[in-house]
CSV table of C-alpha atoms in Angstrom, one decimal:
chain,number,residue,atom,x,y,z
C,1154,MET,CA,6.3,-24.8,7.0
C,1155,GLU,CA,3.8,-25.0,4.1
C,1156,ARG,CA,1.3,-27.8,4.3
C,1157,ALA,CA,0.2,-29.5,1.2
C,1158,PRO,CA,-3.6,-29.0,0.5
C,1159,ALA,CA,-6.0,-31.8,0.4
C,1160,PRO,CA,-6.8,-32.1,-3.4
C,1161,ALA,CA,-10.4,-33.1,-2.8
C,1162,GLU,CA,-11.2,-30.2,-0.6
C,1163,ASN,CA,-12.6,-27.2,-2.4
C,1164,VAL,CA,-10.8,-24.4,-0.6
C,1165,ILE,CA,-11.1,-21.6,-3.2
C,1166,ASP,CA,-13.8,-19.1,-2.1
C,1167,GLY,CA,-14.6,-21.6,0.7
C,1168,PRO,CA,-14.4,-21.4,4.6
C,1169,PRO,CA,-10.6,-22.1,4.6
C,1170,ALA,CA,-10.0,-19.1,2.3
C,1171,TRP,CA,-12.1,-16.8,4.5
C,1172,ARG,CA,-10.3,-17.9,7.7
C,1173,ARG,CA,-7.0,-17.3,6.0
C,1174,LEU,CA,-8.3,-13.9,4.9
C,1175,ALA,CA,-9.0,-12.9,8.5
C,1176,ALA,CA,-5.5,-14.0,9.5
C,1177,ALA,CA,-4.0,-12.0,6.6
C,1178,LEU,CA,-5.9,-8.9,7.6
C,1179,ALA,CA,-4.8,-9.2,11.2
C,1180,LEU,CA,-1.1,-9.6,10.1
C,1181,GLY,CA,-1.4,-6.6,7.8
C,1182,THR,CA,-2.8,-4.4,10.5
C,1183,LEU,CA,-0.3,-5.5,13.1
C,1184,GLY,CA,2.7,-5.5,10.8
C,1185,GLY,CA,1.6,-2.1,9.4
C,1186,VAL,CA,3.0,-0.5,12.5
C,1187,GLY,CA,6.3,-0.3,10.6
C,1188,MET,CA,4.9,2.3,8.2
C,1189,TRP,CA,3.5,4.7,10.9
C,1190,SER,CA,5.4,4.5,14.1
C,1191,VAL,CA,8.4,6.4,12.7
C,1192,VAL,CA,6.2,9.4,11.8
C,1193,VAL,CA,4.8,9.6,15.4
C,1194,ALA,CA,8.2,9.2,17.0
C,1195,LEU,CA,9.9,11.8,14.9
C,1196,PRO,CA,9.7,14.8,17.3
C,1197,ALA,CA,10.9,12.7,20.3
C,1198,VAL,CA,13.7,11.1,18.3
C,1199,GLN,CA,14.8,14.5,16.9
C,1200,ALA,CA,14.9,16.0,20.4
C,1201,ASP,CA,16.8,13.1,21.9
C,1202,PHE,CA,19.5,13.0,19.2
C,1203,GLY,CA,19.7,16.8,18.9
C,1204,VAL,CA,19.4,17.0,15.1
C,1205,ASP,CA,17.4,19.2,12.7
C,1206,ARG,CA,14.1,18.1,11.2
C,1207,GLY,CA,15.5,17.1,7.8
C,1208,THR,CA,18.1,14.8,9.4
C,1209,ALA,CA,15.5,13.4,11.7
C,1210,SER,CA,13.4,12.5,8.6
C,1211,LEU,CA,16.1,10.1,7.3
C,1212,PRO,CA,14.7,7.0,9.1
C,1213,TYR,CA,11.3,7.6,7.3
C,1214,THR,CA,13.1,8.0,3.9
C,1215,LEU,CA,15.1,4.8,4.4
C,1216,LEU,CA,12.0,3.0,5.6
C,1217,MET,CA,10.0,3.8,2.4
C,1218,VAL,CA,12.9,2.8,0.2
C,1219,GLY,CA,13.4,-0.4,2.1
C,1220,PHE,CA,9.7,-1.1,2.0
C,1221,GLY,CA,9.6,-0.8,-1.8
C,1222,LEU,CA,12.7,-2.9,-2.5
C,1223,GLY,CA,11.8,-5.4,0.2
C,1224,GLY,CA,8.4,-6.0,-1.3
C,1225,ILE,CA,10.1,-7.5,-4.4
C,1226,LEU,CA,12.3,-9.7,-2.4
C,1227,MET,CA,9.4,-10.9,-0.2
C,1228,GLY,CA,7.3,-11.4,-3.3
C,1229,ARG,CA,9.9,-13.7,-4.9
C,1230,LEU,CA,10.3,-15.7,-1.7
C,1231,THR,CA,6.5,-16.1,-1.5
C,1232,ASP,CA,6.4,-17.3,-5.1
C,1233,ARG,CA,9.1,-19.9,-4.3
C,1234,TYR,CA,8.3,-21.0,-0.8
C,1235,GLY,CA,4.8,-20.0,-0.1
C,1236,VAL,CA,3.9,-17.1,2.2
C,1237,ALA,CA,4.2,-18.6,5.7
C,1238,ARG,CA,8.0,-18.8,5.9
C,1239,PRO,CA,8.6,-15.3,4.5
C,1240,LEU,CA,6.0,-14.0,7.0
C,1241,ALA,CA,7.7,-15.7,9.9
C,1242,GLY,CA,11.1,-14.4,9.0
C,1243,ALA,CA,9.6,-10.9,8.5
C,1244,ILE,CA,8.1,-11.0,12.0
C,1245,VAL,CA,11.4,-11.8,13.5
C,1246,ALA,CA,13.1,-9.1,11.5
C,1247,LEU,CA,10.4,-6.6,12.4
C,1248,ALA,CA,10.7,-7.4,16.1
C,1249,ALA,CA,14.5,-7.2,16.0
C,1250,GLY,CA,14.4,-3.9,14.2
C,1251,TYR,CA,12.2,-2.3,16.9
C,1252,VAL,CA,14.4,-3.6,19.7
C,1253,LEU,CA,17.5,-2.4,17.9
C,1254,ALA,CA,15.9,1.0,17.2
C,1255,GLY,CA,15.0,1.3,20.9
C,1256,LEU,CA,18.6,0.6,21.9
C,1257,ALA,CA,20.2,2.7,19.1
C,1258,PRO,CA,23.0,5.0,20.4
C,1259,SER,CA,22.9,7.1,17.2
C,1260,LEU,CA,20.4,8.3,14.7
C,1261,ALA,CA,22.4,6.5,12.0
C,1262,LEU,CA,21.8,3.1,13.6
C,1263,PHE,CA,18.2,4.1,14.3
C,1264,ALA,CA,17.7,4.9,10.6
C,1265,LEU,CA,19.5,1.7,9.5
C,1266,ALA,CA,17.2,-0.4,11.7
C,1267,HIS,CA,14.2,1.2,10.0
C,1268,GLY,CA,15.5,0.9,6.5
C,1269,VAL,CA,16.7,-2.7,6.7
C,1270,LEU,CA,15.0,-4.6,9.4
C,1271,ILE,CA,11.7,-2.8,9.9
C,1272,GLY,CA,11.2,-1.8,6.2
C,1273,ALA,CA,12.9,-4.1,3.8
C,1274,LEU,CA,12.9,-7.3,5.8
C,1275,GLY,CA,9.9,-6.7,8.0
C,1276,ALA,CA,6.9,-4.5,7.1
C,1277,SER,CA,7.3,-5.1,3.3
C,1278,ALA,CA,6.0,-8.7,3.8
C,1279,PHE,CA,2.6,-7.5,5.1
C,1280,PHE,CA,1.3,-5.7,2.1
C,1281,GLY,CA,2.1,-6.9,-1.5
C,1282,PRO,CA,2.9,-10.5,-0.6
C,1283,LEU,CA,-0.3,-10.8,1.4
C,1284,MET,CA,-2.3,-9.4,-1.4
C,1285,ALA,CA,-0.7,-11.8,-3.9
C,1286,ASP,CA,-1.2,-14.8,-1.6
C,1287,THR,CA,-4.8,-13.9,-1.0
C,1288,SER,CA,-5.5,-13.7,-4.7
C,1289,HIS,CA,-4.8,-17.4,-5.1
C,1290,TRP,CA,-7.6,-18.3,-2.6
C,1291,PHE,CA,-10.5,-16.5,-4.3
C,1292,ALA,CA,-12.0,-16.6,-7.7
C,1293,ARG,CA,-15.5,-15.1,-7.6
C,1294,ARG,CA,-14.6,-12.6,-4.9
C,1295,ARG,CA,-11.0,-12.1,-5.6
C,1296,GLY,CA,-11.2,-8.3,-5.9
C,1297,LEU,CA,-13.0,-7.9,-2.6
C,1298,ALA,CA,-10.6,-10.3,-0.8
C,1299,VAL,CA,-7.5,-8.5,-2.1
C,1300,SER,CA,-9.0,-5.2,-1.1
C,1301,VAL,CA,-9.8,-6.4,2.4
C,1302,VAL,CA,-6.1,-7.4,2.9
C,1303,ALA,CA,-5.0,-4.0,1.5
C,1304,CYS,CA,-7.2,-2.3,4.2
C,1305,GLY,CA,-4.7,-3.6,6.8
C,1306,ASN,CA,-2.3,-0.8,6.0
C,1307,TYR,CA,-5.0,1.8,6.4
C,1308,LEU,CA,-6.3,0.2,9.6
C,1309,ALA,CA,-2.7,0.2,10.9
C,1310,GLY,CA,-2.6,3.9,10.1
C,1311,THR,CA,-5.8,4.4,12.1
C,1312,LEU,CA,-5.0,2.3,15.1
C,1313,TRP,CA,-1.3,2.4,15.7
C,1314,PRO,CA,-0.4,6.2,15.8
C,1315,PRO,CA,-2.4,6.9,19.0
C,1316,VAL,CA,-1.0,3.8,20.7
C,1317,VAL,CA,2.5,4.7,19.8
C,1318,GLN,CA,2.0,8.3,21.0
C,1319,HIS,CA,0.6,7.0,24.3
C,1320,LEU,CA,3.6,4.7,24.8
C,1321,ILE,CA,6.1,7.5,24.0
C,1322,GLU,CA,4.4,9.8,26.5
C,1323,THR,CA,4.2,7.2,29.3
C,1324,VAL,CA,7.5,5.2,28.9
C,1325,GLY,CA,9.6,7.1,26.4
C,1326,TRP,CA,10.3,6.4,22.8
C,1327,ARG,CA,13.1,3.8,23.4
C,1328,GLN,CA,11.0,1.6,25.7
C,1329,ALA,CA,8.0,2.1,23.3
C,1330,HIS,CA,10.0,0.7,20.4
C,1331,ILE,CA,11.2,-2.3,22.4
C,1332,GLY,CA,7.7,-2.9,23.6
C,1333,ILE,CA,6.3,-2.8,20.1
C,1334,GLY,CA,8.9,-5.3,18.9
C,1335,VAL,CA,8.1,-7.8,21.7
C,1336,PHE,CA,4.4,-7.3,21.1
C,1337,CYS,CA,4.6,-8.0,17.4
C,1338,LEU,CA,6.7,-11.1,17.9
C,1339,VAL,CA,4.3,-12.6,20.5
C,1340,THR,CA,1.0,-11.8,18.6
C,1341,MET,CA,2.0,-12.2,15.0
C,1342,LEU,CA,4.0,-15.5,15.0
C,1343,PRO,CA,0.9,-17.6,16.0
C,1344,LEU,CA,-1.1,-16.0,13.1
C,1345,THR,CA,1.4,-17.5,10.6
C,1346,LEU,CA,0.0,-21.0,11.5
C,1347,ALA,CA,-3.2,-20.0,9.6
C,1348,MET,CA,-1.1,-19.4,6.5
C,1349,ARG,CA,0.7,-22.7,6.3
C,1350,ARG,CA,-1.5,-24.4,3.7
C,1351,ALA,CA,0.0,-24.4,0.2
C,1352,ALA,CA,-1.7,-22.0,-2.2
C,1353,PRO,CA,-4.4,-23.6,-4.5
C,1354,HIS,CA,-2.5,-22.7,-7.7
C,1355,LEU,CA,0.0,-25.4,-6.7
C,1356,GLN,CA,-2.7,-28.0,-7.1
C,1357,ALA,CA,-2.9,-29.8,-10.4
C,1358,GLY,CA,-4.9,-27.8,-12.9
C,1359,ALA,CA,-5.5,-24.8,-10.6
C,1360,GLY,CA,-4.8,-21.6,-12.3
C,1361,ALA,CA,-3.8,-23.3,-15.5
C,1362,ALA,CA,-5.9,-20.9,-17.6
C,1363,ALA,CA,-4.3,-17.9,-16.0
C,1364,GLY,CA,-0.9,-19.4,-16.5
C,1365,ALA,CA,-1.6,-19.9,-20.2
C,1366,ALA,CA,-3.0,-16.4,-20.7
C,1367,GLY,CA,0.1,-15.0,-19.0
C,1368,SER,CA,2.4,-16.0,-22.0
C,1369,ARG,CA,1.3,-12.9,-24.0
C,1370,PRO,CA,-0.8,-10.8,-21.6
C,1371,LEU,CA,-2.9,-8.3,-23.7
C,1372,GLY,CA,-0.8,-9.3,-26.7
C,1373,LEU,CA,2.3,-7.9,-25.0
C,1374,SER,CA,5.4,-9.6,-23.6
C,1375,PRO,CA,5.1,-10.0,-19.8
C,1376,ASN,CA,7.9,-7.6,-19.2
C,1377,ALA,CA,6.4,-5.0,-21.4
C,1378,LEU,CA,3.1,-5.2,-19.6
C,1379,GLN,CA,5.0,-5.1,-16.2
C,1380,GLY,CA,6.8,-2.0,-17.4
C,1381,LEU,CA,3.6,-0.2,-18.3
C,1382,LEU,CA,2.0,-1.1,-15.0
C,1383,THR,CA,5.1,0.3,-13.3
C,1384,VAL,CA,4.8,3.6,-15.2
C,1385,ALA,CA,1.1,3.7,-14.3
C,1386,GLY,CA,1.9,3.0,-10.7
C,1387,VAL,CA,4.5,5.8,-10.4
C,1388,ALA,CA,2.2,8.3,-12.2
C,1389,CYS,CA,-0.9,7.7,-10.2
C,1390,CYS,CA,0.9,7.9,-6.9
C,1391,VAL,CA,2.8,11.1,-7.8
C,1392,ALA,CA,-0.6,12.6,-8.2
C,1393,MET,CA,-1.9,10.9,-5.0
C,1394,ALA,CA,1.0,12.3,-2.9
C,1395,MET,CA,0.1,15.9,-3.3
C,1396,PRO,CA,-2.9,15.9,-0.9
C,1397,GLN,CA,-1.7,13.1,1.3
C,1398,VAL,CA,1.7,14.5,2.0
C,1399,HIS,CA,1.0,18.2,2.0
C,1400,ILE,CA,-2.6,18.7,3.2
C,1401,VAL,CA,-1.4,19.5,6.8
C,1402,ALA,CA,1.1,22.2,5.5
C,1403,TYR,CA,-1.5,23.5,3.0
C,1404,CYS,CA,-4.0,24.1,5.8
C,1405,GLY,CA,-1.4,25.8,7.8
C,1406,ASP,CA,-0.6,28.1,4.9
C,1407,LEU,CA,-4.3,29.0,4.5
C,1408,GLY,CA,-4.5,29.8,8.2
C,1409,TYR,CA,-6.7,26.9,9.3
C,1410,GLY,CA,-4.0,25.3,11.4
C,1411,ALA,CA,-2.2,22.0,11.4
C,1412,ALA,CA,-4.9,20.3,13.5
C,1413,ALA,CA,-7.5,20.8,10.7
C,1414,GLY,CA,-5.0,19.3,8.2
C,1415,ALA,CA,-4.5,16.3,10.4
C,1416,GLN,CA,-8.2,15.8,10.6
C,1417,MET,CA,-8.5,15.9,6.8
C,1418,LEU,CA,-5.7,13.3,6.5
C,1419,SER,CA,-7.6,11.1,8.9
C,1420,LEU,CA,-10.7,11.6,6.7
C,1421,MET,CA,-8.7,10.5,3.7
C,1422,LEU,CA,-7.5,7.3,5.4
C,1423,GLY,CA,-11.0,6.5,6.8
C,1424,PHE,CA,-12.7,6.9,3.5
C,1425,GLY,CA,-9.8,5.1,1.9
C,1426,ILE,CA,-10.9,1.9,3.7
C,1427,VAL,CA,-14.4,2.3,2.3
C,1428,SER,CA,-12.9,2.9,-1.1
C,1429,ARG,CA,-10.8,-0.2,-1.0
C,1430,LEU,CA,-13.7,-2.4,-0.1
C,1431,ALA,CA,-16.0,-0.8,-2.7
C,1432,SER,CA,-13.3,-1.0,-5.4
C,1433,GLY,CA,-12.8,-4.7,-4.6
C,1434,TRP,CA,-16.5,-5.3,-5.1
C,1435,ILE,CA,-16.5,-3.4,-8.3
C,1436,ALA,CA,-13.4,-5.2,-9.6
C,1437,ASP,CA,-15.2,-8.5,-9.2
C,1438,ARG,CA,-17.7,-7.2,-11.7
C,1439,ILE,CA,-15.7,-5.2,-14.2
C,1440,GLY,CA,-12.1,-6.3,-13.8
C,1441,GLY,CA,-8.9,-4.8,-12.5
C,1442,LEU,CA,-8.1,-2.5,-15.4
C,1443,ARG,CA,-11.5,-0.9,-15.5
C,1444,THR,CA,-11.5,-0.5,-11.8
C,1445,LEU,CA,-8.1,1.2,-12.0
C,1446,LEU,CA,-9.4,3.5,-14.7
C,1447,LEU,CA,-12.4,4.5,-12.6
C,1448,GLY,CA,-10.3,5.2,-9.5
C,1449,SER,CA,-7.8,7.2,-11.5
C,1450,PHE,CA,-10.4,9.3,-13.2
C,1451,LEU,CA,-12.2,10.1,-9.9
C,1452,GLN,CA,-8.9,10.9,-8.3
C,1453,GLY,CA,-8.3,13.4,-11.0
C,1454,VAL,CA,-11.7,14.9,-10.4
C,1455,ALA,CA,-10.9,15.3,-6.7
C,1456,LEU,CA,-7.5,16.9,-7.5
C,1457,LEU,CA,-9.2,19.3,-9.8
C,1458,LEU,CA,-11.7,20.4,-7.1
C,1459,TYR,CA,-8.8,21.4,-4.8
C,1460,ILE,CA,-7.8,24.2,-7.2
C,1461,PRO,CA,-10.9,26.4,-7.1
C,1462,PHE,CA,-12.2,25.5,-3.6
C,1463,ASN,CA,-10.0,26.3,-0.5
C,1464,ASP,CA,-12.4,27.3,2.2
C,1465,LEU,CA,-12.3,25.1,5.3
C,1466,TRP,CA,-15.5,23.1,4.9
C,1467,SER,CA,-14.8,22.6,1.2
C,1468,LEU,CA,-11.4,21.1,2.0
C,1469,TYR,CA,-13.0,18.7,4.5
C,1470,VAL,CA,-15.5,17.5,1.8
C,1471,ILE,CA,-12.9,17.3,-1.0
C,1472,SER,CA,-10.5,15.4,1.3
C,1473,ALA,CA,-13.2,12.9,2.1
C,1474,LEU,CA,-13.9,12.5,-1.6
C,1475,PHE,CA,-10.3,12.1,-2.4
C,1476,GLY,CA,-10.0,9.3,0.1
C,1477,LEU,CA,-13.1,7.7,-1.2
C,1478,PHE,CA,-11.9,7.9,-4.8
C,1479,GLN,CA,-8.2,6.9,-4.5
C,1480,GLY,CA,-8.2,4.1,-1.9
C,1481,GLY,CA,-8.9,1.3,-4.4
C,1482,ILE,CA,-6.2,2.3,-6.9
C,1483,VAL,CA,-3.2,0.4,-5.4
C,1484,PRO,CA,-5.1,-2.9,-4.8
C,1485,SER,CA,-6.2,-2.8,-8.4
C,1486,TYR,CA,-2.7,-3.5,-9.5
C,1487,ALA,CA,-2.7,-6.8,-7.6
C,1488,ILE,CA,-5.9,-7.8,-9.3
C,1489,ILE,CA,-4.6,-6.9,-12.7
C,1490,VAL,CA,-1.5,-9.0,-12.1
C,1491,ARG,CA,-3.6,-12.0,-11.2
C,1492,GLU,CA,-5.8,-11.5,-14.3
C,1493,HIS,CA,-2.9,-11.3,-16.8
C,1494,PHE,CA,0.1,-13.1,-15.4
C,1495,ALA,CA,0.8,-16.7,-14.3
C,1496,PRO,CA,-0.1,-17.4,-10.7
C,1497,LYS,CA,3.5,-18.5,-9.9
C,1498,GLU,CA,4.7,-15.0,-10.7
C,1499,ALA,CA,2.1,-13.1,-8.6
C,1500,GLY,CA,4.3,-12.3,-5.6
C,1501,SER,CA,7.2,-10.8,-7.4
C,1502,ARG,CA,5.1,-8.9,-9.9
C,1503,VAL,CA,2.7,-7.4,-7.3
C,1504,GLY,CA,5.9,-6.5,-5.4
C,1505,LEU,CA,7.2,-4.5,-8.4
C,1506,CYS,CA,3.8,-2.7,-8.7
C,1507,VAL,CA,3.8,-1.8,-5.0
C,1508,MET,CA,7.4,-0.6,-5.3
C,1509,ALA,CA,6.4,1.7,-8.2
C,1510,THR,CA,3.5,3.2,-6.2
C,1511,LEU,CA,5.8,3.8,-3.2
C,1512,PHE,CA,8.4,5.5,-5.3
C,1513,GLY,CA,5.7,7.5,-6.9
C,1514,MET,CA,4.5,8.7,-3.4
C,1515,ALA,CA,8.1,9.5,-2.3
C,1516,PHE,CA,8.8,11.4,-5.5
C,1517,GLY,CA,5.5,13.1,-5.6
C,1518,GLY,CA,5.8,14.3,-2.0
C,1519,TRP,CA,9.2,15.8,-2.7
C,1520,LEU,CA,8.2,17.3,-6.1
C,1521,SER,CA,5.2,19.0,-4.7
C,1522,GLY,CA,7.3,20.6,-2.1
C,1523,GLU,CA,9.8,21.8,-4.7
C,1524,ILE,CA,7.0,23.3,-6.8
C,1525,PHE,CA,5.7,25.1,-3.8
C,1526,ASP,CA,9.1,26.5,-3.0
C,1527,LEU,CA,9.4,27.8,-6.6
C,1528,THR,CA,6.0,29.2,-6.9
C,1529,GLY,CA,5.0,30.1,-3.4
C,1530,SER,CA,1.6,28.3,-3.9
C,1531,TYR,CA,0.2,24.8,-4.0
C,1532,THR,CA,-1.9,25.6,-7.1
C,1533,ALA,CA,0.9,24.6,-9.5
C,1534,ALA,CA,1.5,21.5,-7.4
C,1535,PHE,CA,-2.1,20.4,-7.8
C,1536,VAL,CA,-1.8,21.0,-11.6
C,1537,ASN,CA,1.3,18.9,-11.6
C,1538,GLY,CA,-0.6,16.1,-9.9
C,1539,LEU,CA,-3.3,16.3,-12.6
C,1540,LEU,CA,-0.8,16.0,-15.3
C,1541,TRP,CA,0.7,12.9,-13.8
C,1542,ASN,CA,-2.8,11.5,-13.3
C,1543,LEU,CA,-3.3,12.0,-17.0
C,1544,VAL,CA,-0.3,9.8,-17.7
C,1545,ASN,CA,-1.8,7.1,-15.6
C,1546,LEU,CA,-5.2,7.4,-17.4
C,1547,SER,CA,-3.4,7.3,-20.8
C,1548,VAL,CA,-1.6,4.0,-20.0
C,1549,VAL,CA,-4.7,2.3,-18.7
C,1550,LEU,CA,-6.9,3.5,-21.6
C,1551,TRP,CA,-4.3,2.2,-24.0
C,1552,LEU,CA,-4.2,-1.2,-22.3
C,1553,LEU,CA,-8.0,-1.4,-22.3
C,1554,ARG,CA,-8.0,-1.0,-26.1
C,1555,ARG,CA,-5.8,-4.1,-26.5
C,1556,PRO,CA,-7.7,-7.1,-28.0
C,1557,GLY,CA,-6.9,-9.2,-25.0
C,1558,ALA,CA,-8.6,-6.8,-22.7
C,1559,ARG,CA,-11.8,-7.0,-24.6
C,1560,ARG,CA,-11.7,-10.8,-24.6
C,1561,LEU,CA,-11.2,-10.8,-20.8
C,1562,ALA,CA,-14.1,-8.4,-20.3
C,1563,ALA,CA,-16.3,-10.6,-22.5
C,1564,ALA,CA,-15.3,-13.7,-20.5
């Protein structure tokens, strides 16, 4: 399915790259439905199957685990075959998963459809692998381009929930899922035609410097650097999970109501889009590691502000700041991978970083809830988030002190 590029054509940073970027953003926005529809459908699914809230949350848990593990698989397939074929397969799996979920006679089958087809084999292809593929098509504006693709997930979180809720209210959750599956199949498959061209790093000489530098990135073995990035990814997202997962419950406990918390979450996502674009622009100027350091430091500042300020308008402002500060953190890992590893490894290594951030979000959301249960307050949970954020800062600062990091900055 991949087309060989014309060697004489300068595609990096050129019009073909920007057209491909537009298609990738569209795919990420449409395919991102898999991350959000299960949350919207939870009350209707719970009522239909007659289970408690914890049991009804199982599809979301399996979806997140599948998304994380599937990102590694899809990344490896992208490294080997190019991105078009894995995307086409993921679209078919995503559509089949939604149809199966709509027809599911039990919650177990509904959850399995989300974990395997929608998560692992479907939606996982529309985040990490798309960022890795996009990184091959840009040099001067690589950070901005990767961040644009990463915005697809946040755009999906903005656009899909009201659509899914409307469908559930008008035709029921089963028909809504079947309809989403058919819609994704019809609209997304044609977009893969724009992704057929083989990545520029497959051309002779392209990315050779990056490949050579990747032999001892920052003076470390590749696996050692990957391990440190994994630790950093888990740590930053344990911290990130506290406001994102618990802001609605926190507002309810303070007496402001769940609606106010939902508005604050929307503010986070909206400003997160701005953050991702701005962070990409910054990364093109100071590099991925420094951009990650900046985002992590500012995220820590926002977490710290949550502790002394808890009146309604302060929470609105801090939530907006939190979204503005943290949105560029996850895409920074994709940029770091492209700066320090061989291009042929980008898909699988970005997938590992994304998996680490997802596991950090899942663990952080659970841990914050446990801390609240033990203390009766979210103050200790915010402090816990700050401590994890310090772990991330420590790893990044240590990497920045490596001689290879200074040489890259000078270059």
